[in-house]
């Protein structure tokens, strides 16, 4: 009978990964755990110091390019969870608050040390950007231009995060914004930074929205909606969007519809699910005309590496609150995701919808002029803080 070590080493060699060398194993039960628990065991064993590597992002780039994850037999518990996800609704209104409490409420201090000065926790747009600050400003500008914002419009921001887009849109496009979030920490921070502007930040589930808006946007929230709620989500947006309105959906996506990495759903984003093109199309086809579909997923690699650089640089300031196991967990999260995007195994889509189709056609921008004076000021304020 082949040993677990021999089986795992043969699989890993398919990805041109050497043990020892690319991956250093410190615990004799590592191989059996990987065969038993798959991606969950791989991540947990790293958190517990069972193995190390010189570069997690490069390791995951190799793993995803080789597709060896599908060649490792998944355990029965994981297969059962996939089956249940198609039957049970893990993103009910009650369950929806879990990710807010477990992830986004970890502490604003952590995200302040990791993100840009606008606290954008979604992919930046790096086409003409020189750094994270400019990439995030470019993403905000690109989003606002795609929404065709005009002064006096009313914008709904579903999953408004720390208020970065709401503040930017109100200040530079003269719109009124309602932002909804399921995180108390995000709401508190967003209300503070948006004070004095025509912005409401509500602690509210998107399904409870009944008002009408000229524009609706959602950056990085759809990943928490869940397959069984996609139709409800699209119905809600359709109900709240005026007939001549524009809706922009910004979401991470998978090439195929599948339950996400079990380690991610246990330790980072509870109940998360990534959509596929087919799932989004099916959920939206009865409600919207798709005007534009923009994939800039390769930019998430650069964004995650920039977040990791900030996290590493500021870790000494966080050690009083977070322990070594958290440090390894957070590194694994940021760098494994960076490598996965680098391998193009995950994508980042911005999709523009209208209710009735735009007369004369919709022209989506790809080139944006970064407001460099704003970027410079933000960098000065960030370094001073």
Short mmCIF file of C-alpha atoms in Angstrom, two decimals:
data_model
loop_
_atom_site.label_atom_id
_atom_site.label_comp_id
_atom_site.label_asym_id
_atom_site.label_seq_id
_atom_site.Cartn_x
_atom_site.Cartn_y
_atom_site.Cartn_z
CA UNK A 1 0.00 0.00 0.00
CA UNK A 2 1.31 3.45 -0.92
CA UNK A 3 2.04 5.76 1.98
CA UNK A 4 0.34 9.16 2.37
CA UNK A 5 3.74 10.81 2.00
CA UNK A 6 4.41 9.12 -1.34
CA UNK A 7 0.94 9.98 -2.70
CA UNK A 8 1.14 13.64 -1.69
CA UNK A 9 4.69 14.07 -2.98
CA UNK A 10 3.73 12.59 -6.36
CA UNK A 11 0.77 14.96 -6.63
CA UNK A 12 2.81 17.98 -5.58
CA UNK A 13 5.51 17.16 -8.11
CA UNK A 14 2.86 17.59 -10.83
CA UNK A 15 2.94 21.27 -9.90
CA UNK A 16 6.75 21.33 -10.06
CA UNK A 17 6.91 21.74 -6.28
CA UNK A 18 9.77 20.06 -4.45
CA UNK A 19 9.70 18.66 -0.88
CA UNK A 20 12.06 19.65 0.64
CA UNK A 21 12.88 22.84 -1.20
CA UNK A 22 9.74 24.73 -2.17
CA UNK A 23 7.87 23.32 0.81
CA UNK A 24 9.50 22.35 4.14
CA UNK A 25 7.53 19.82 6.23
CA UNK A 26 7.99 19.94 10.02
CA UNK A 27 5.37 17.42 11.19
CA UNK A 28 5.24 13.70 10.26
CA UNK A 29 1.42 13.66 10.07
CA UNK A 30 1.32 16.44 7.46
CA UNK A 31 0.81 14.10 4.50
CA UNK A 32 -1.99 12.06 6.06
CA UNK A 33 -3.75 15.26 7.10
CA UNK A 34 -3.68 16.66 3.57
CA UNK A 35 -5.19 13.48 2.14
CA UNK A 36 -7.84 13.42 4.87
CA UNK A 37 -8.79 17.11 5.05
CA UNK A 38 -7.75 18.58 1.68
CA UNK A 39 -7.58 22.40 1.47
CA UNK A 40 -8.81 22.78 5.06
CA UNK A 41 -6.01 20.59 6.39
CA UNK A 42 -3.44 22.34 4.19
CA UNK A 43 -4.36 25.75 5.63
CA UNK A 44 -4.78 24.62 9.23
CA UNK A 45 -1.47 22.75 9.22
CA UNK A 46 0.25 25.94 8.01
CA UNK A 47 -1.38 27.95 10.80
CA UNK A 48 -0.11 25.38 13.30
CA UNK A 49 3.45 25.50 11.94
CA UNK A 50 3.45 22.00 10.41
CA UNK A 51 5.07 23.34 7.22
CA UNK A 52 6.62 26.45 5.72
CA UNK A 53 7.58 27.86 2.35
CA UNK A 54 9.74 30.74 1.17
CA UNK A 55 6.85 32.20 -0.83
CA UNK A 56 3.19 31.33 -0.24
CA UNK A 57 2.00 33.37 -3.22
CA UNK A 58 4.38 31.59 -5.63
CA UNK A 59 3.43 28.22 -4.13
CA UNK A 60 -0.28 28.85 -4.75
CA UNK A 61 0.40 30.16 -8.24
CA UNK A 62 2.02 26.79 -9.03
CA UNK A 63 -0.72 24.80 -7.30
CA UNK A 64 -3.51 26.54 -9.19
CA UNK A 65 -1.78 26.38 -12.56
CA UNK A 66 -1.30 22.62 -12.18
CA UNK A 67 -4.89 22.05 -10.98
CA UNK A 68 -3.69 19.42 -8.48
CA UNK A 69 -6.39 20.47 -6.03
CA UNK A 70 -8.89 18.53 -8.12
CA UNK A 71 -6.63 15.50 -8.15
CA UNK A 72 -6.56 15.20 -4.35
CA UNK A 73 -9.55 13.23 -3.15
CA UNK A 74 -11.88 15.47 -1.14
CA UNK A 75 -13.10 14.19 2.18
CA UNK A 76 -16.72 13.14 2.68
CA UNK A 77 -17.51 16.05 4.99
CA UNK A 78 -16.49 18.57 2.31
CA UNK A 79 -18.47 16.75 -0.39
CA UNK A 80 -21.49 16.75 1.92
CA UNK A 81 -21.12 20.49 2.46
CA UNK A 82 -21.10 21.07 -1.29
CA UNK A 83 -24.29 19.02 -1.63
CA UNK A 84 -25.97 20.81 1.28
CA UNK A 85 -25.07 24.22 -0.16
CA UNK A 86 -27.39 23.44 -3.06
CA UNK A 87 -30.24 22.57 -0.70
CA UNK A 88 -29.77 24.62 2.46
CA UNK A 89 -29.55 28.41 2.47
CA UNK A 90 -26.33 29.33 4.31
CA UNK A 91 -26.93 33.05 3.63
CA UNK A 92 -30.33 33.60 5.26
CA UNK A 93 -30.91 37.02 6.80
CA UNK A 94 -29.96 35.60 10.19
CA UNK A 95 -26.79 33.90 8.91
CA UNK A 96 -25.82 36.92 6.79
CA UNK A 97 -24.63 38.80 9.89
CA UNK A 98 -22.05 36.09 10.72
CA UNK A 99 -19.41 37.32 8.28
CA UNK A 100 -19.79 40.86 9.62
CA UNK A 101 -19.07 39.76 13.17
CA UNK A 102 -16.33 37.24 12.36
CA UNK A 103 -14.40 39.10 9.65
CA UNK A 104 -15.25 42.76 9.19
CA UNK A 105 -15.56 43.38 12.94
CA UNK A 106 -12.09 41.93 13.65
CA UNK A 107 -10.92 45.45 14.39
CA UNK A 108 -10.70 48.63 12.36
CA UNK A 109 -7.09 48.96 13.50
CA UNK A 110 -6.12 45.86 11.47
CA UNK A 111 -7.71 47.18 8.28
CA UNK A 112 -6.32 50.69 8.80
CA UNK A 113 -2.81 49.27 8.93
CA UNK A 114 -3.37 47.12 5.83
CA UNK A 115 -5.51 49.15 3.42
CA UNK A 116 -5.16 52.49 1.65
CA UNK A 117 -6.17 55.79 3.28
CA UNK A 118 -9.74 55.46 1.91
CA UNK A 119 -10.02 51.99 3.52
CA UNK A 120 -11.01 50.25 0.28
CA UNK A 121 -11.26 46.51 0.93
CA UNK A 122 -11.80 45.53 -2.71
CA UNK A 123 -9.57 45.19 -5.76
CA UNK A 124 -7.75 48.29 -6.98
CA UNK A 125 -7.43 49.27 -10.65
CA UNK A 126 -3.72 49.28 -11.53
CA UNK A 127 -3.77 50.19 -15.23
CA UNK A 128 -2.06 53.57 -14.75
CA UNK A 129 -1.42 53.39 -10.99
CA UNK A 130 2.00 53.53 -9.35
CA UNK A 131 0.95 52.38 -5.87
CA UNK A 132 -1.98 51.07 -3.83
CA UNK A 133 -3.30 54.57 -3.09
CA UNK A 134 -3.53 55.44 -6.76
CA UNK A 135 -4.94 52.03 -7.70
CA UNK A 136 -7.80 52.41 -5.24
CA UNK A 137 -8.53 55.98 -6.32
CA UNK A 138 -8.55 54.77 -9.93
CA UNK A 139 -11.04 52.03 -8.96
CA UNK A 140 -13.31 54.60 -7.30
CA UNK A 141 -13.08 56.93 -10.31
CA UNK A 142 -13.66 54.07 -12.77
CA UNK A 143 -16.71 52.94 -10.80
CA UNK A 144 -18.21 56.41 -10.66
CA UNK A 145 -17.65 56.94 -14.38
CA UNK A 146 -19.25 53.60 -15.24
CA UNK A 147 -22.28 54.54 -13.12
CA UNK A 148 -22.64 57.79 -15.13
CA UNK A 149 -23.14 59.74 -11.90
CA UNK A 150 -24.49 63.28 -12.04
CA UNK A 151 -25.02 65.88 -9.29
CA UNK A 152 -28.28 65.40 -7.41
CA UNK A 153 -28.60 61.68 -8.10
CA UNK A 154 -29.32 59.21 -5.32
CA UNK A 155 -26.90 56.26 -5.06
CA UNK A 156 -27.40 53.04 -3.09
CA UNK A 157 -24.15 51.35 -2.04
CA UNK A 158 -24.90 47.71 -1.09
CA UNK A 159 -22.15 46.51 1.21
CA UNK A 160 -20.62 49.97 1.62
CA UNK A 161 -17.60 48.79 3.61
CA UNK A 162 -15.72 51.53 5.41
CA UNK A 163 -17.40 54.26 3.34
CA UNK A 164 -14.66 54.92 0.78
CA UNK A 165 -16.85 54.90 -2.33
CA UNK A 166 -19.74 56.75 -0.66
CA UNK A 167 -17.41 59.57 0.41
CA UNK A 168 -15.69 59.75 -2.97
CA UNK A 169 -18.95 59.81 -4.93
CA UNK A 170 -20.51 62.46 -2.71
CA UNK A 171 -17.44 64.72 -2.74
CA UNK A 172 -16.52 64.47 -6.43
CA UNK A 173 -19.83 63.76 -8.15
CA UNK A 174 -22.32 65.62 -5.95
CA UNK A 175 -24.58 62.67 -5.28
CA UNK A 176 -26.57 61.64 -2.21
CA UNK A 177 -25.61 58.18 -0.93
CA UNK A 178 -27.24 55.51 1.20
CA UNK A 179 -24.79 52.82 2.25
CA UNK A 180 -25.81 49.55 3.90
CA UNK A 181 -23.52 47.15 5.76
CA UNK A 182 -23.82 44.19 8.14
CA UNK A 183 -20.69 45.19 10.09
CA UNK A 184 -20.94 47.43 13.16
CA UNK A 185 -17.25 48.32 12.91
CA UNK A 186 -17.63 49.34 9.27
CA UNK A 187 -20.74 51.37 10.01
CA UNK A 188 -19.03 53.25 12.83
CA UNK A 189 -15.99 54.08 10.72
CA UNK A 190 -18.00 54.99 7.61
CA UNK A 191 -20.30 57.33 9.56
CA UNK A 192 -17.25 59.09 11.00
CA UNK A 193 -15.43 59.64 7.67
CA UNK A 194 -18.65 60.62 5.86
CA UNK A 195 -19.78 63.11 8.49
CA UNK A 196 -21.03 66.37 7.01
CA UNK A 197 -21.76 64.84 3.61
CA UNK A 198 -25.20 63.83 2.19
CA UNK A 199 -24.56 60.21 3.17
CA UNK A 200 -26.50 57.74 5.34
CA UNK A 201 -24.71 54.63 6.58
CA UNK A 202 -27.17 51.99 7.76
CA UNK A 203 -26.67 48.71 9.59
CA UNK A 204 -29.13 46.83 7.41
CA UNK A 205 -29.57 43.71 5.25
CA UNK A 206 -29.91 44.52 1.55
CA UNK A 207 -33.14 42.51 1.35
CA UNK A 208 -34.92 45.07 3.52
CA UNK A 209 -34.39 47.95 1.07
CA UNK A 210 -37.60 49.34 -0.46
CA UNK A 211 -36.62 52.84 -1.65
CA UNK A 212 -35.91 54.02 -5.22
CA UNK A 213 -32.46 55.08 -6.43
CA UNK A 214 -30.99 56.54 -9.63
CA UNK A 215 -27.92 54.33 -9.32
CA UNK A 216 -27.00 51.19 -7.38
CA UNK A 217 -23.51 49.84 -6.78
CA UNK A 218 -22.09 46.86 -4.92
CA UNK A 219 -18.33 46.41 -4.46
CA UNK A 220 -17.20 43.08 -3.05
CA UNK A 221 -20.45 42.11 -1.34
CA UNK A 222 -21.95 39.65 -3.84
CA UNK A 223 -19.48 37.00 -2.68
CA UNK A 224 -21.52 36.78 0.55
CA UNK A 225 -24.95 36.49 -1.09
CA UNK A 226 -25.00 32.75 -1.85
CA UNK A 227 -26.31 30.81 -4.88
CA UNK A 228 -29.82 30.39 -3.49
CA UNK A 229 -30.20 34.14 -2.96
CA UNK A 230 -28.98 35.42 -6.32
CA UNK A 231 -32.51 35.79 -7.69
CA UNK A 232 -33.67 37.58 -4.51
CA UNK A 233 -30.66 39.87 -4.77
CA UNK A 234 -31.42 40.76 -8.39
CA UNK A 235 -35.11 41.22 -7.58
CA UNK A 236 -34.18 43.61 -4.76
CA UNK A 237 -31.90 45.67 -6.97
CA UNK A 238 -34.53 45.72 -9.74
CA UNK A 239 -37.18 46.89 -7.25
CA UNK A 240 -34.97 49.70 -5.91
CA UNK A 241 -33.55 50.91 -9.25
CA UNK A 242 -35.41 53.53 -11.28
CA UNK A 243 -36.36 52.52 -14.81
CA UNK A 244 -33.59 54.62 -16.38
CA UNK A 245 -31.08 53.67 -13.70
CA UNK A 246 -27.68 51.97 -13.82
CA UNK A 247 -26.47 49.13 -11.61
CA UNK A 248 -22.79 48.16 -11.22
CA UNK A 249 -21.86 44.80 -9.71
CA UNK A 250 -18.21 44.34 -8.65
CA UNK A 251 -17.50 40.77 -7.56
CA UNK A 252 -14.88 38.05 -7.39
CA UNK A 253 -15.88 35.12 -9.59
CA UNK A 254 -14.93 31.56 -10.49
CA UNK A 255 -14.68 30.04 -13.94
CA UNK A 256 -16.90 27.22 -12.70
CA UNK A 257 -19.69 27.22 -10.12
CA UNK A 258 -18.34 25.51 -7.02
CA UNK A 259 -18.25 25.78 -3.24
CA UNK A 260 -15.19 27.83 -2.24
CA UNK A 261 -12.11 26.68 -0.38
CA UNK A 262 -13.25 25.25 2.97
CA UNK A 263 -10.37 26.91 4.82
CA UNK A 264 -11.50 30.34 3.57
CA UNK A 265 -15.11 29.77 4.65
CA UNK A 266 -14.04 28.56 8.10
CA UNK A 267 -11.42 31.16 8.97
CA UNK A 268 -11.95 34.21 6.73
CA UNK A 269 -15.38 34.54 5.08
CA UNK A 270 -18.07 32.36 6.73
CA UNK A 271 -20.74 31.13 4.31
CA UNK A 272 -19.02 32.73 1.33
CA UNK A 273 -19.66 31.54 -2.24
CA UNK A 274 -18.14 32.73 -5.49
CA UNK A 275 -20.41 33.09 -8.53
CA UNK A 276 -19.73 31.94 -12.07
CA UNK A 277 -20.66 33.77 -15.26
CA UNK A 278 -23.52 31.33 -15.82
CA UNK A 279 -24.97 31.83 -12.34
CA UNK A 280 -24.91 35.63 -12.63
CA UNK A 281 -26.43 35.47 -16.11
CA UNK A 282 -29.23 33.16 -14.99
CA UNK A 283 -30.08 35.29 -11.95
CA UNK A 284 -30.06 38.59 -13.85
CA UNK A 285 -31.49 37.74 -17.27
CA UNK A 286 -35.15 38.34 -16.35
CA UNK A 287 -34.40 41.65 -14.64
CA UNK A 288 -31.60 43.45 -16.49
CA UNK A 289 -29.82 44.14 -19.75
CA UNK A 290 -26.08 43.48 -19.39
CA UNK A 291 -24.31 46.51 -20.84
CA UNK A 292 -20.67 45.75 -19.99
CA UNK A 293 -18.56 42.97 -18.43
CA UNK A 294 -15.02 43.94 -17.40
CA UNK A 295 -12.51 41.42 -16.01
CA UNK A 296 -9.48 42.88 -14.25
CA UNK A 297 -8.79 39.98 -11.89
CA UNK A 298 -5.03 40.13 -12.50
CA UNK A 299 -5.10 43.43 -10.57
CA UNK A 300 -6.21 41.59 -7.44
CA UNK A 301 -2.79 39.92 -7.30
CA UNK A 302 -1.13 43.37 -7.07
CA UNK A 303 -3.74 44.58 -4.57
CA UNK A 304 -3.30 41.60 -2.25
CA UNK A 305 0.49 41.84 -2.41
CA UNK A 306 0.26 45.53 -1.48
CA UNK A 307 -2.06 44.69 1.44
CA UNK A 308 0.38 42.01 2.56
CA UNK A 309 3.31 44.44 2.41
CA UNK A 310 1.39 46.85 4.65
CA UNK A 311 0.36 44.06 7.02
CA UNK A 312 3.95 42.85 7.37
CA UNK A 313 5.31 46.36 7.91
CA UNK A 314 2.71 47.14 10.59
CA UNK A 315 2.61 43.75 12.32
CA UNK A 316 4.72 44.97 15.31
CA UNK A 317 1.93 47.50 16.02
CA UNK A 318 -0.71 44.73 16.06
CA UNK A 319 0.95 42.10 18.25
CA UNK A 320 -0.74 43.30 21.44
CA UNK A 321 -4.11 42.28 19.99
CA UNK A 322 -3.34 39.44 17.56
CA UNK A 323 -1.24 36.32 18.22
CA UNK A 324 1.24 34.32 16.12
CA UNK A 325 -1.44 31.91 14.89
CA UNK A 326 -3.47 34.87 13.59
CA UNK A 327 -0.32 36.19 11.89
CA UNK A 328 0.18 32.91 10.03
CA UNK A 329 -3.54 32.72 9.21
CA UNK A 330 -3.64 36.25 7.78
CA UNK A 331 -0.48 35.71 5.76
CA UNK A 332 -1.92 32.50 4.37
CA UNK A 333 -5.16 34.29 3.46
CA UNK A 334 -3.54 37.22 1.65
CA UNK A 335 -0.77 35.33 -0.14
CA UNK A 336 -2.74 32.22 -1.11
CA UNK A 337 -5.37 34.47 -2.68
CA UNK A 338 -2.69 36.54 -4.47
CA UNK A 339 -1.22 33.37 -5.99
CA UNK A 340 -4.67 32.14 -7.01
CA UNK A 341 -5.48 35.38 -8.84
CA UNK A 342 -2.02 35.34 -10.42
CA UNK A 343 -2.78 31.91 -11.85
CA UNK A 344 -6.11 33.31 -13.16
CA UNK A 345 -8.00 30.69 -11.15
CA UNK A 346 -10.21 33.47 -9.75
CA UNK A 347 -11.45 36.62 -11.45
CA UNK A 348 -12.64 40.11 -10.60
CA UNK A 349 -15.60 41.33 -12.61
CA UNK A 350 -17.27 44.71 -12.88
CA UNK A 351 -20.61 44.23 -14.62
CA UNK A 352 -22.86 47.09 -15.64
CA UNK A 353 -26.63 46.51 -15.94
CA UNK A 354 -29.61 48.62 -16.94
CA UNK A 355 -33.28 47.75 -16.58
CA UNK A 356 -34.39 48.46 -20.13
CA UNK A 357 -31.20 48.88 -22.16
CA UNK A 358 -29.52 52.24 -22.69
CA UNK A 359 -30.80 54.10 -25.74
CA UNK A 360 -27.94 54.61 -28.17
CA UNK A 361 -25.77 52.10 -26.34
CA UNK A 362 -23.51 52.18 -23.30
CA UNK A 363 -19.84 53.13 -23.65
CA UNK A 364 -17.83 51.75 -20.75
CA UNK A 365 -14.64 53.54 -19.75
CA UNK A 366 -11.39 51.62 -19.34
CA UNK A 367 -8.95 54.54 -19.14
CA UNK A 368 -9.34 56.83 -16.14
CA UNK A 369 -7.44 59.91 -15.08
CA UNK A 370 -6.30 59.52 -11.49
CA UNK A 371 -6.86 62.62 -9.41
CA UNK A 372 -3.18 62.75 -8.48
CA UNK A 373 -3.52 65.79 -6.22
CA UNK A 374 -5.96 63.79 -4.10
CA UNK A 375 -3.63 60.78 -4.14
CA UNK A 376 -0.72 62.89 -2.96
CA UNK A 377 -2.74 64.40 -0.14
CA UNK A 378 -3.97 60.96 0.92
CA UNK A 379 -0.43 59.60 1.02
CA UNK A 380 0.70 62.54 3.17
CA UNK A 381 -2.22 62.10 5.57
CA UNK A 382 -1.66 58.34 5.72
CA UNK A 383 2.05 58.63 6.53
CA UNK A 384 1.34 61.35 9.12
CA UNK A 385 -1.24 59.11 10.79
#
